[in-house]
XYZ file of C-alpha atoms in Angstrom:
538
model
C 21.112 25.586 -0.199
C 19.427 24.731 -2.859
C 18.042 21.528 -2.910
C 20.063 20.588 -5.739
C 23.300 21.708 -3.359
C 23.267 18.802 -1.490
C 23.005 15.803 -4.187
C 26.386 14.688 -3.072
C 24.903 13.212 0.247
C 25.875 9.665 -0.265
C 25.744 6.391 2.590
C 28.952 8.070 3.771
C 27.430 10.501 5.999
C 24.664 8.526 7.756
C 25.159 8.896 12.046
C 26.057 5.617 13.875
C 22.343 6.229 14.681
C 21.073 6.271 11.209
C 22.798 3.335 10.004
C 21.642 1.369 13.042
C 17.921 2.387 12.140
C 17.698 0.953 7.931
C 19.655 -2.202 9.390
C 16.520 -2.073 12.100
C 14.729 -1.688 9.182
C 15.483 -5.063 7.121
C 15.138 -6.974 9.768
C 11.561 -6.092 10.439
C 11.048 -6.339 6.398
C 8.920 -9.303 6.367
C 7.468 -8.114 10.302
C 6.358 -4.875 7.724
C 5.177 -6.990 4.634
C 2.461 -8.814 6.984
C 0.949 -6.318 8.822
C 1.013 -4.429 4.894
C -0.710 -7.391 4.384
C -3.049 -7.245 7.140
C -3.747 -3.784 6.557
C -4.989 -3.866 2.958
C -7.460 -7.345 3.792
C -9.394 -4.973 6.593
C -10.060 -2.890 3.752
C -12.302 -0.521 6.522
C -13.354 3.115 5.162
C -13.850 6.856 6.487
C -14.548 7.373 9.896
C -16.008 3.259 10.593
C -11.413 2.112 10.464
C -11.727 -0.902 13.948
C -10.052 -3.792 13.046
C -7.098 -0.942 11.813
C -7.094 1.404 14.114
C -7.356 -1.893 17.103
C -4.467 -2.968 15.598
C -2.399 -0.055 15.310
C -3.309 0.584 19.601
C -2.032 -2.912 20.253
C 0.968 -2.679 17.781
C 2.132 0.929 19.624
C 1.652 -0.943 23.034
C 3.339 -3.087 22.391
C 5.670 -1.461 20.695
C 6.191 0.304 24.521
C 4.152 3.628 23.292
C 1.414 5.461 25.646
C -1.453 5.462 23.630
C -4.670 7.651 23.956
C -7.415 5.820 22.176
C -10.451 7.869 19.985
C -8.365 10.911 19.634
C -9.445 14.322 19.306
C -13.584 12.616 19.935
C -13.050 10.487 16.598
C -13.685 6.882 18.193
C -11.453 5.125 15.149
C -8.029 7.537 16.087
C -5.401 7.921 18.701
C -2.420 9.193 19.687
C 0.600 7.228 21.043
C 3.611 8.267 22.557
C 7.009 7.847 23.305
C 9.855 9.285 25.264
C 13.548 8.663 25.749
C 14.050 11.604 28.605
C 13.777 15.789 28.064
C 14.311 16.600 24.088
C 12.682 17.544 20.590
C 9.296 15.626 19.403
C 8.833 14.365 16.576
C 5.405 14.037 14.381
C 5.676 11.731 12.189
C 0.986 10.325 11.381
C 0.175 6.604 10.205
C -3.411 6.060 7.527
C -5.584 3.655 7.249
C -8.756 4.529 5.756
C -9.225 2.771 2.415
C -12.468 4.288 -0.376
C -16.162 2.150 -1.022
C -16.345 0.595 -4.463
C -12.965 -0.202 -4.588
C -12.805 -3.732 -3.192
C -10.015 -5.301 -5.110
C -7.672 -8.895 -4.405
C -3.904 -9.200 -3.982
C -4.109 -11.360 -6.855
C -3.873 -10.492 -10.530
C -6.770 -11.137 -12.698
C -9.983 -7.490 -11.251
C -11.499 -9.892 -8.032
C -12.752 -8.394 -4.492
C -12.075 -10.123 -1.971
C -13.157 -13.033 -0.206
C -16.601 -12.750 1.150
C -17.524 -9.570 -0.547
C -18.022 -7.934 -4.048
C -16.683 -4.918 -5.720
C -18.861 -1.646 -4.476
C -16.810 -2.671 -0.846
C -13.486 -0.932 0.727
C -10.260 -1.395 -1.120
C -7.394 0.400 -1.213
C -6.250 3.422 -4.034
C -4.103 4.938 -2.783
C -3.061 3.100 -0.606
C -3.115 3.445 2.865
C -2.359 0.407 3.926
C 1.095 0.883 2.682
C 1.174 3.925 3.955
C 0.360 3.672 7.461
C 2.212 0.559 7.864
C 5.601 2.560 6.249
C 5.202 5.624 8.735
C 4.936 2.749 11.694
C 8.206 1.271 9.860
C 10.043 4.528 10.195
C 8.958 5.366 13.573
C 9.815 2.003 15.158
C 13.681 1.362 12.897
C 13.760 5.550 14.864
C 12.656 4.152 18.865
C 15.044 1.465 18.220
C 18.167 3.416 17.148
C 17.142 6.326 19.578
C 16.959 3.491 22.859
C 20.622 1.755 21.471
C 22.589 5.433 21.264
C 20.755 7.046 23.913
C 19.163 9.830 22.121
C 17.042 12.041 23.720
C 13.800 13.294 22.298
C 10.389 12.117 21.645
C 8.229 10.067 18.908
C 4.328 10.997 18.871
C 2.197 9.364 16.248
C -1.490 10.016 15.056
C -3.381 7.569 14.237
C -5.509 9.469 10.816
C -9.127 8.479 10.679
C -10.613 9.788 7.446
C -8.172 10.829 4.368
C -10.616 10.598 2.275
C -12.616 12.575 3.179
C -9.892 15.019 4.755
C -11.538 14.507 8.362
C -9.623 13.856 11.125
C -6.614 16.262 10.609
C -7.844 18.990 11.183
C -10.064 18.310 13.846
C -7.011 16.917 15.685
C -4.724 21.188 14.821
C -8.114 22.343 16.240
C -7.549 20.305 19.739
C -3.331 20.418 19.258
C -2.181 17.478 18.697
C 0.780 18.784 16.507
C 1.523 22.178 19.302
C 4.664 21.580 20.836
C 6.616 19.593 17.992
C 10.169 20.687 16.885
C 8.893 18.406 13.646
C 6.857 16.514 11.318
C 7.296 13.850 8.118
C 4.707 13.588 5.869
C 4.828 9.801 3.759
C 2.308 9.277 1.031
C 3.129 6.558 -1.949
C 3.644 8.697 -5.114
C 0.006 9.228 -7.385
C 1.647 11.486 -10.042
C 4.689 12.716 -11.236
C 6.309 14.324 -11.050
C 5.899 14.030 -7.521
C 8.132 10.141 -7.301
C 10.579 9.873 -4.919
C 11.066 13.123 -4.317
C 9.892 16.164 -1.612
C 7.562 19.376 -2.068
C 9.208 22.023 -2.645
C 6.939 25.322 -2.633
C 3.954 24.552 -3.664
C 2.034 22.571 -1.144
C -1.702 21.417 -1.849
C -4.871 23.210 -0.561
C -7.687 24.099 1.358
C -10.300 21.219 1.163
C -13.713 21.685 1.821
C -16.082 19.408 2.899
C -20.422 19.037 3.772
C -23.441 17.719 3.466
C -26.393 18.191 2.524
C -29.263 17.659 4.994
C -33.073 18.131 3.532
C -36.288 16.978 5.685
C -39.619 17.031 4.914
C -42.040 17.466 8.612
C -45.206 17.945 6.722
C -45.180 16.523 3.528
C -49.684 17.280 4.274
C -49.565 20.296 3.787
C -47.222 21.105 1.250
C -48.348 23.600 -1.600
C -51.845 24.851 0.307
C -51.718 28.042 1.131
C -53.737 28.229 3.557
C -51.563 25.265 5.616
C -54.511 22.385 4.982
C -53.473 19.253 4.497
C -53.236 17.935 1.588
C -57.124 16.538 0.909
C -57.742 12.488 0.323
C -55.562 9.628 1.947
C -52.285 8.750 0.247
C -52.254 11.317 -1.909
C -49.788 12.908 0.798
C -46.868 11.509 -2.048
C -47.872 14.058 -4.307
C -45.483 16.883 -2.476
C -41.722 16.729 -3.569
C -40.536 15.353 -0.567
C -36.659 15.350 0.255
C -35.585 13.230 -2.853
C -36.738 15.833 -5.523
C -34.716 18.555 -2.703
C -31.724 16.606 -3.426
C -32.174 16.401 -7.231
C -32.932 19.900 -7.571
C -30.145 20.228 -5.130
C -28.270 18.527 -7.518
C -28.799 20.319 -10.764
C -28.758 23.168 -10.290
C -25.162 22.918 -8.434
C -23.562 20.550 -11.173
C -24.548 22.697 -13.632
C -23.329 25.746 -12.329
C -20.015 24.441 -10.955
C -19.588 22.682 -15.192
C -20.351 26.324 -15.576
C -17.199 28.100 -13.509
C -14.493 24.917 -13.383
C -13.107 27.403 -16.638
C -11.893 29.955 -14.468
C -8.544 29.638 -13.118
C -7.687 28.623 -9.800
C -7.102 24.942 -10.746
C -10.554 24.160 -8.186
C -12.885 21.273 -8.242
C -16.278 19.517 -6.632
C -17.461 16.889 -6.393
C -20.489 15.425 -4.380
C -21.725 12.786 -3.342
C -25.457 10.870 -3.057
C -25.526 9.550 0.656
C -28.130 6.510 1.674
C -30.728 7.218 3.728
C -33.429 4.862 5.324
C -36.816 5.286 4.501
C -40.305 3.980 4.605
C -40.997 1.822 1.237
C -44.438 2.793 1.369
C -45.434 3.689 -1.876
C -47.734 6.690 -1.155
C -45.377 8.507 0.536
C -42.990 11.443 0.212
C -39.551 10.593 1.412
C -38.571 12.690 4.454
C -34.219 12.116 4.600
C -32.351 13.075 1.590
C -28.309 13.963 1.985
C -25.765 15.009 -1.182
C -22.323 15.768 0.661
C -19.693 17.914 -1.447
C -16.192 17.903 -1.335
C -14.067 20.583 -3.519
C -10.603 21.342 -3.588
C -9.144 24.481 -3.083
C -5.630 26.321 -4.015
C -7.013 29.096 -1.364
C -9.720 29.396 1.558
C -11.684 32.765 -0.266
C -12.075 29.995 -3.209
C -14.071 28.223 -1.157
C -15.827 29.521 1.273
C -16.894 31.748 -2.270
C -18.360 27.746 -2.734
C -19.992 27.417 -0.469
C -21.888 30.645 -0.407
C -22.811 29.622 -4.321
C -23.909 25.893 -2.867
C -25.710 27.291 0.846
C -27.919 29.251 -1.707
C -28.248 26.402 -3.421
C -29.834 24.187 -1.263
C -32.276 27.440 0.567
C -34.322 27.771 -3.580
C -34.262 23.948 -3.163
C -35.438 23.260 0.176
C -37.887 25.938 -0.852
C -39.373 25.134 -4.686
C -40.114 21.570 -2.463
C -41.731 21.747 1.238
C -38.445 20.953 2.662
C -36.189 22.327 5.418
C -32.366 22.552 4.587
C -29.339 21.637 6.926
C -25.273 22.067 6.864
C -23.238 19.798 8.839
C -19.921 20.601 7.614
C -17.147 17.430 6.820
C -14.054 18.789 7.222
C -12.617 22.580 6.670
C -8.576 22.032 5.872
C -6.440 24.697 4.860
C -4.153 24.837 1.994
C 0.184 23.711 3.166
C 2.764 25.919 3.844
C 5.881 24.744 3.240
C 8.860 24.500 5.240
C 13.128 24.673 3.094
C 14.544 23.706 6.267
C 12.828 20.318 7.325
C 12.293 19.615 2.987
C 15.801 19.953 2.925
C 16.256 16.748 6.014
C 14.282 13.859 4.115
C 15.943 15.072 0.595
C 18.945 14.366 2.187
C 17.806 11.160 3.426
C 16.452 10.149 0.421
C 19.883 10.465 -1.351
C 21.601 8.273 1.217
C 18.167 5.881 1.452
C 17.513 5.665 -2.568
C 14.750 4.781 -4.182
C 13.093 1.694 -3.677
C 13.818 -1.218 -6.768
C 11.568 -4.054 -8.039
C 12.566 -7.638 -7.826
C 12.609 -10.131 -11.163
C 9.198 -11.220 -8.266
C 7.557 -8.005 -8.783
C 8.239 -7.209 -12.046
C 6.642 -11.340 -12.891
C 3.855 -10.301 -11.257
C 3.065 -7.126 -13.092
C 3.909 -9.117 -16.615
C 1.151 -11.118 -15.595
C -1.607 -8.205 -15.233
C -0.252 -6.842 -18.019
C -1.327 -11.041 -20.143
C -4.626 -10.946 -17.735
C -5.534 -7.859 -19.498
C -4.022 -9.027 -23.464
C -1.585 -6.816 -23.581
C 2.693 -8.436 -24.792
C 4.131 -8.598 -21.302
C 7.679 -6.227 -21.149
C 10.378 -6.920 -20.025
C 10.479 -3.647 -18.043
C 6.410 -3.290 -17.364
C 6.681 -0.737 -14.775
C 7.603 3.041 -14.693
C 11.193 4.142 -15.594
C 10.764 6.693 -12.393
C 10.215 4.176 -10.247
C 13.440 3.825 -9.483
C 14.731 7.384 -9.383
C 15.672 9.944 -7.375
C 13.621 13.267 -8.472
C 15.321 16.426 -6.892
C 12.550 18.994 -5.282
C 13.072 21.100 -8.284
C 12.740 19.863 -10.360
C 9.970 18.259 -9.607
C 8.510 22.010 -8.822
C 9.066 23.272 -11.861
C 7.864 20.869 -13.535
C 4.867 21.094 -11.046
C 4.396 24.587 -12.132
C 4.976 24.185 -15.787
C 0.485 24.135 -15.785
C -0.169 26.386 -13.122
C -1.091 30.376 -13.233
C 1.711 32.167 -11.492
C -0.621 33.605 -8.536
C -1.384 30.758 -7.635
C 0.421 28.977 -4.782
C -1.319 25.683 -3.627
C -2.600 22.976 -6.161
C -4.595 19.180 -5.633
C -5.964 18.694 -1.678
C -4.337 16.678 1.109
C -5.284 16.744 4.735
C -1.804 16.781 6.516
C -1.938 20.558 5.310
C -3.454 21.553 8.900
C -0.295 19.872 10.404
C 2.138 23.069 8.871
C 0.787 25.500 10.386
C 2.228 23.999 13.954
C 5.401 22.960 12.631
C 8.516 22.756 10.652
C 6.842 20.139 8.127
C 7.788 17.949 4.989
C 5.414 16.180 2.925
C 7.705 13.769 0.436
C 6.461 11.033 -2.503
C 8.221 6.851 -2.357
C 7.444 4.968 -5.493
C 4.370 2.656 -5.522
C 4.813 0.097 -8.619
C 3.202 1.984 -11.271
C 2.749 0.218 -15.281
C 3.894 1.567 -18.502
C 1.564 1.271 -21.106
C 1.399 1.250 -24.325
C -0.068 3.651 -26.647
C -3.772 4.547 -26.768
C -3.645 2.437 -23.622
C -4.720 3.197 -19.628
C -5.247 0.385 -17.376
C -8.582 0.053 -14.672
C -8.682 1.401 -11.777
C -8.243 -2.435 -10.332
C -4.742 -2.714 -11.307
C -2.766 0.340 -9.451
C -5.133 -1.720 -6.334
C -3.994 -5.626 -6.691
C -0.639 -4.050 -6.541
C -1.117 -1.418 -3.889
C -1.422 -5.752 -1.576
C 0.858 -7.780 -2.964
C 2.605 -8.284 -0.367
C 5.991 -8.038 -3.753
C 5.217 -5.122 -4.905
C 3.646 -2.376 -2.141
C 7.120 -3.542 -0.367
C 9.602 -1.677 -1.677
C 7.651 1.282 -1.191
C 6.869 -0.019 2.786
C 10.318 -0.601 3.570
C 11.961 2.583 1.295
C 10.111 5.156 3.204
C 10.564 3.465 6.718
C 14.233 3.771 5.633
C 13.081 7.930 4.945
C 11.290 7.892 7.920
C 13.900 6.913 10.631
C 17.229 8.759 8.499
C 15.779 12.299 8.229
C 14.115 11.731 12.089
C 17.301 11.084 13.308
C 18.966 13.898 11.796
C 16.305 15.955 13.096
C 17.456 14.739 17.432
C 20.684 14.326 16.653
C 21.718 17.975 14.204
C 20.396 21.033 16.503
C 21.257 23.481 13.327
C 19.083 21.313 10.989
C 15.931 21.499 13.572
C 16.711 25.262 14.498
C 16.673 26.406 10.602
C 13.800 24.673 10.011
C 11.828 26.464 13.691
C 13.388 29.781 12.504
C 11.241 29.167 8.956
C 8.660 27.963 10.377
C 8.762 30.965 12.401
C 9.331 33.356 9.430
C 6.434 32.290 7.292
C 4.067 32.112 10.409
C 5.026 36.223 11.307
C 6.507 34.803 14.600
C 4.963 31.410 14.515
C 1.412 30.025 16.224
C -0.503 32.869 16.167
C 1.616 35.539 14.551
C 0.225 37.811 12.113
C 0.444 35.802 8.707
C -0.473 32.327 10.935
C -3.735 30.584 9.463
C -5.939 29.369 12.781
C -7.258 25.550 12.466
C -10.324 26.233 9.940
C -12.519 24.265 12.611
C -15.237 25.044 14.075
C -17.692 22.104 14.423
C -17.511 18.159 16.184
C -15.854 15.389 14.449
C -18.921 13.959 11.901
C -18.974 10.313 12.717
C -23.178 10.002 13.285
C -23.121 10.171 9.323
C -23.969 6.926 7.330
C -20.966 6.367 6.109
C -20.187 3.214 4.602
C -19.382 0.142 6.664
C -19.340 -3.371 7.238
C -21.738 -5.597 8.299
C -22.124 -8.061 10.977
C -25.110 -10.555 9.309
C -26.484 -14.030 9.827
C -24.821 -14.426 6.538
C -21.503 -13.605 7.789
C -19.417 -11.059 6.887
C -20.141 -8.552 4.306
C -19.992 -4.280 2.893
C -23.733 -2.457 3.966
C -25.012 -3.514 0.215
C -25.207 -7.112 0.551
C -22.118 -8.736 -2.055
C -23.948 -11.410 -2.811
C -26.469 -9.364 -5.247
C -28.418 -11.002 -7.930
C -26.436 -10.110 -11.451
C -23.214 -9.016 -8.818
């Protein structure tokens, strides 16, 4: 059966347990709103989500889950389990990392959260809504299972550092997704046509990220054929040092990237120069410098090819500047794997639940933002697709329109690592987004603010929770649907985990938690971002 052939599904087709789960979401909608605002306000970034993970762990334990803290060797990760007896186990997950440089208050004007500057962390996707929507679906599923005696279990993993594709490759390699009957992956809508729909064939691609570290151990010997020290006191500063190595790496890799990007394949590479502590004296070259690269590619082979080029550049930069170099992995994630069986279950749940709806109060918030930006407020300021369902196969056709026929995967997200361990569905629910007048582009703060204002973000959270709970209960109650998804998983992998077409985890590195990732700090001024908020001219 195609996705379109399931279009007649209505709320009348839901089981009693599914209907009770929908009611459970509605009953806790106030809690979900408060919880979403809490995580949004934390705004913690990759590998440093301390308050966020503490909140989730406490909440899950209070709801009866057994929680492993620090799963996979990651301090801000967790794995929560609950069982209602022997039976299939359904996997869900939450993300809660924010993005540096995107600090935005939940307000209709550009403003950082209280006591912070714009360079602090902020939720962009927003993962605050993603995690709480998933948690709402989890708790509603549990409530229905208890009420109706549905046997089986639930696993909910806390996934830090998604913005650098951090945790899921590590969790996958350590077996946290093995043994699950299905995994449900929700993400807020971020591009058309992926709005209120389910991915069908074209899933996200591979992603590699690494940090190149340059170390200048002996600047005094640079450039001397005999290895003797540079003469004169304070003259070692003539040596290039680690900063020069970093700049050589940056420039050579950037020019190479720009030369390669026009070629077929739909890939990208981005870089970020990481701040490392240095001496403040003016007569010493930098002893340490680091640069991070993040690549998104359709295939693992392409990621490996780009890595080879970057390695050569790093070696050359180190040789030219009298440094040594190291490569440290941040992530290696696999491309995604489709599963029509579980995708169809989620699509039918979406049809039963319907698209989110925004209230007059939410529309007035949107109009206030338009006034703030000097625009004429619109009667309906939200894009039309937010309140519509998009058939998965229609979305697939639109997505494929600009892709080469040979390209099987596009963009990246590390949910893809889950796909190789259990039948996985990736679906999207609309987040608030505004219509733009011709020739106008909204600044980034607008989307970030809409992700934190309760009246604008809550419809997404509640709808996602309902779709998750309805889908999970269908899989728990319907063995035929569950078996069909698993048979398809085995077919696509050539026999399941370890099969002839299965792609093994790529993670062969420890969690990269010890780098100087941006974070909040406690100072005599109170809680602050690592870049002080009270900067001159800020």
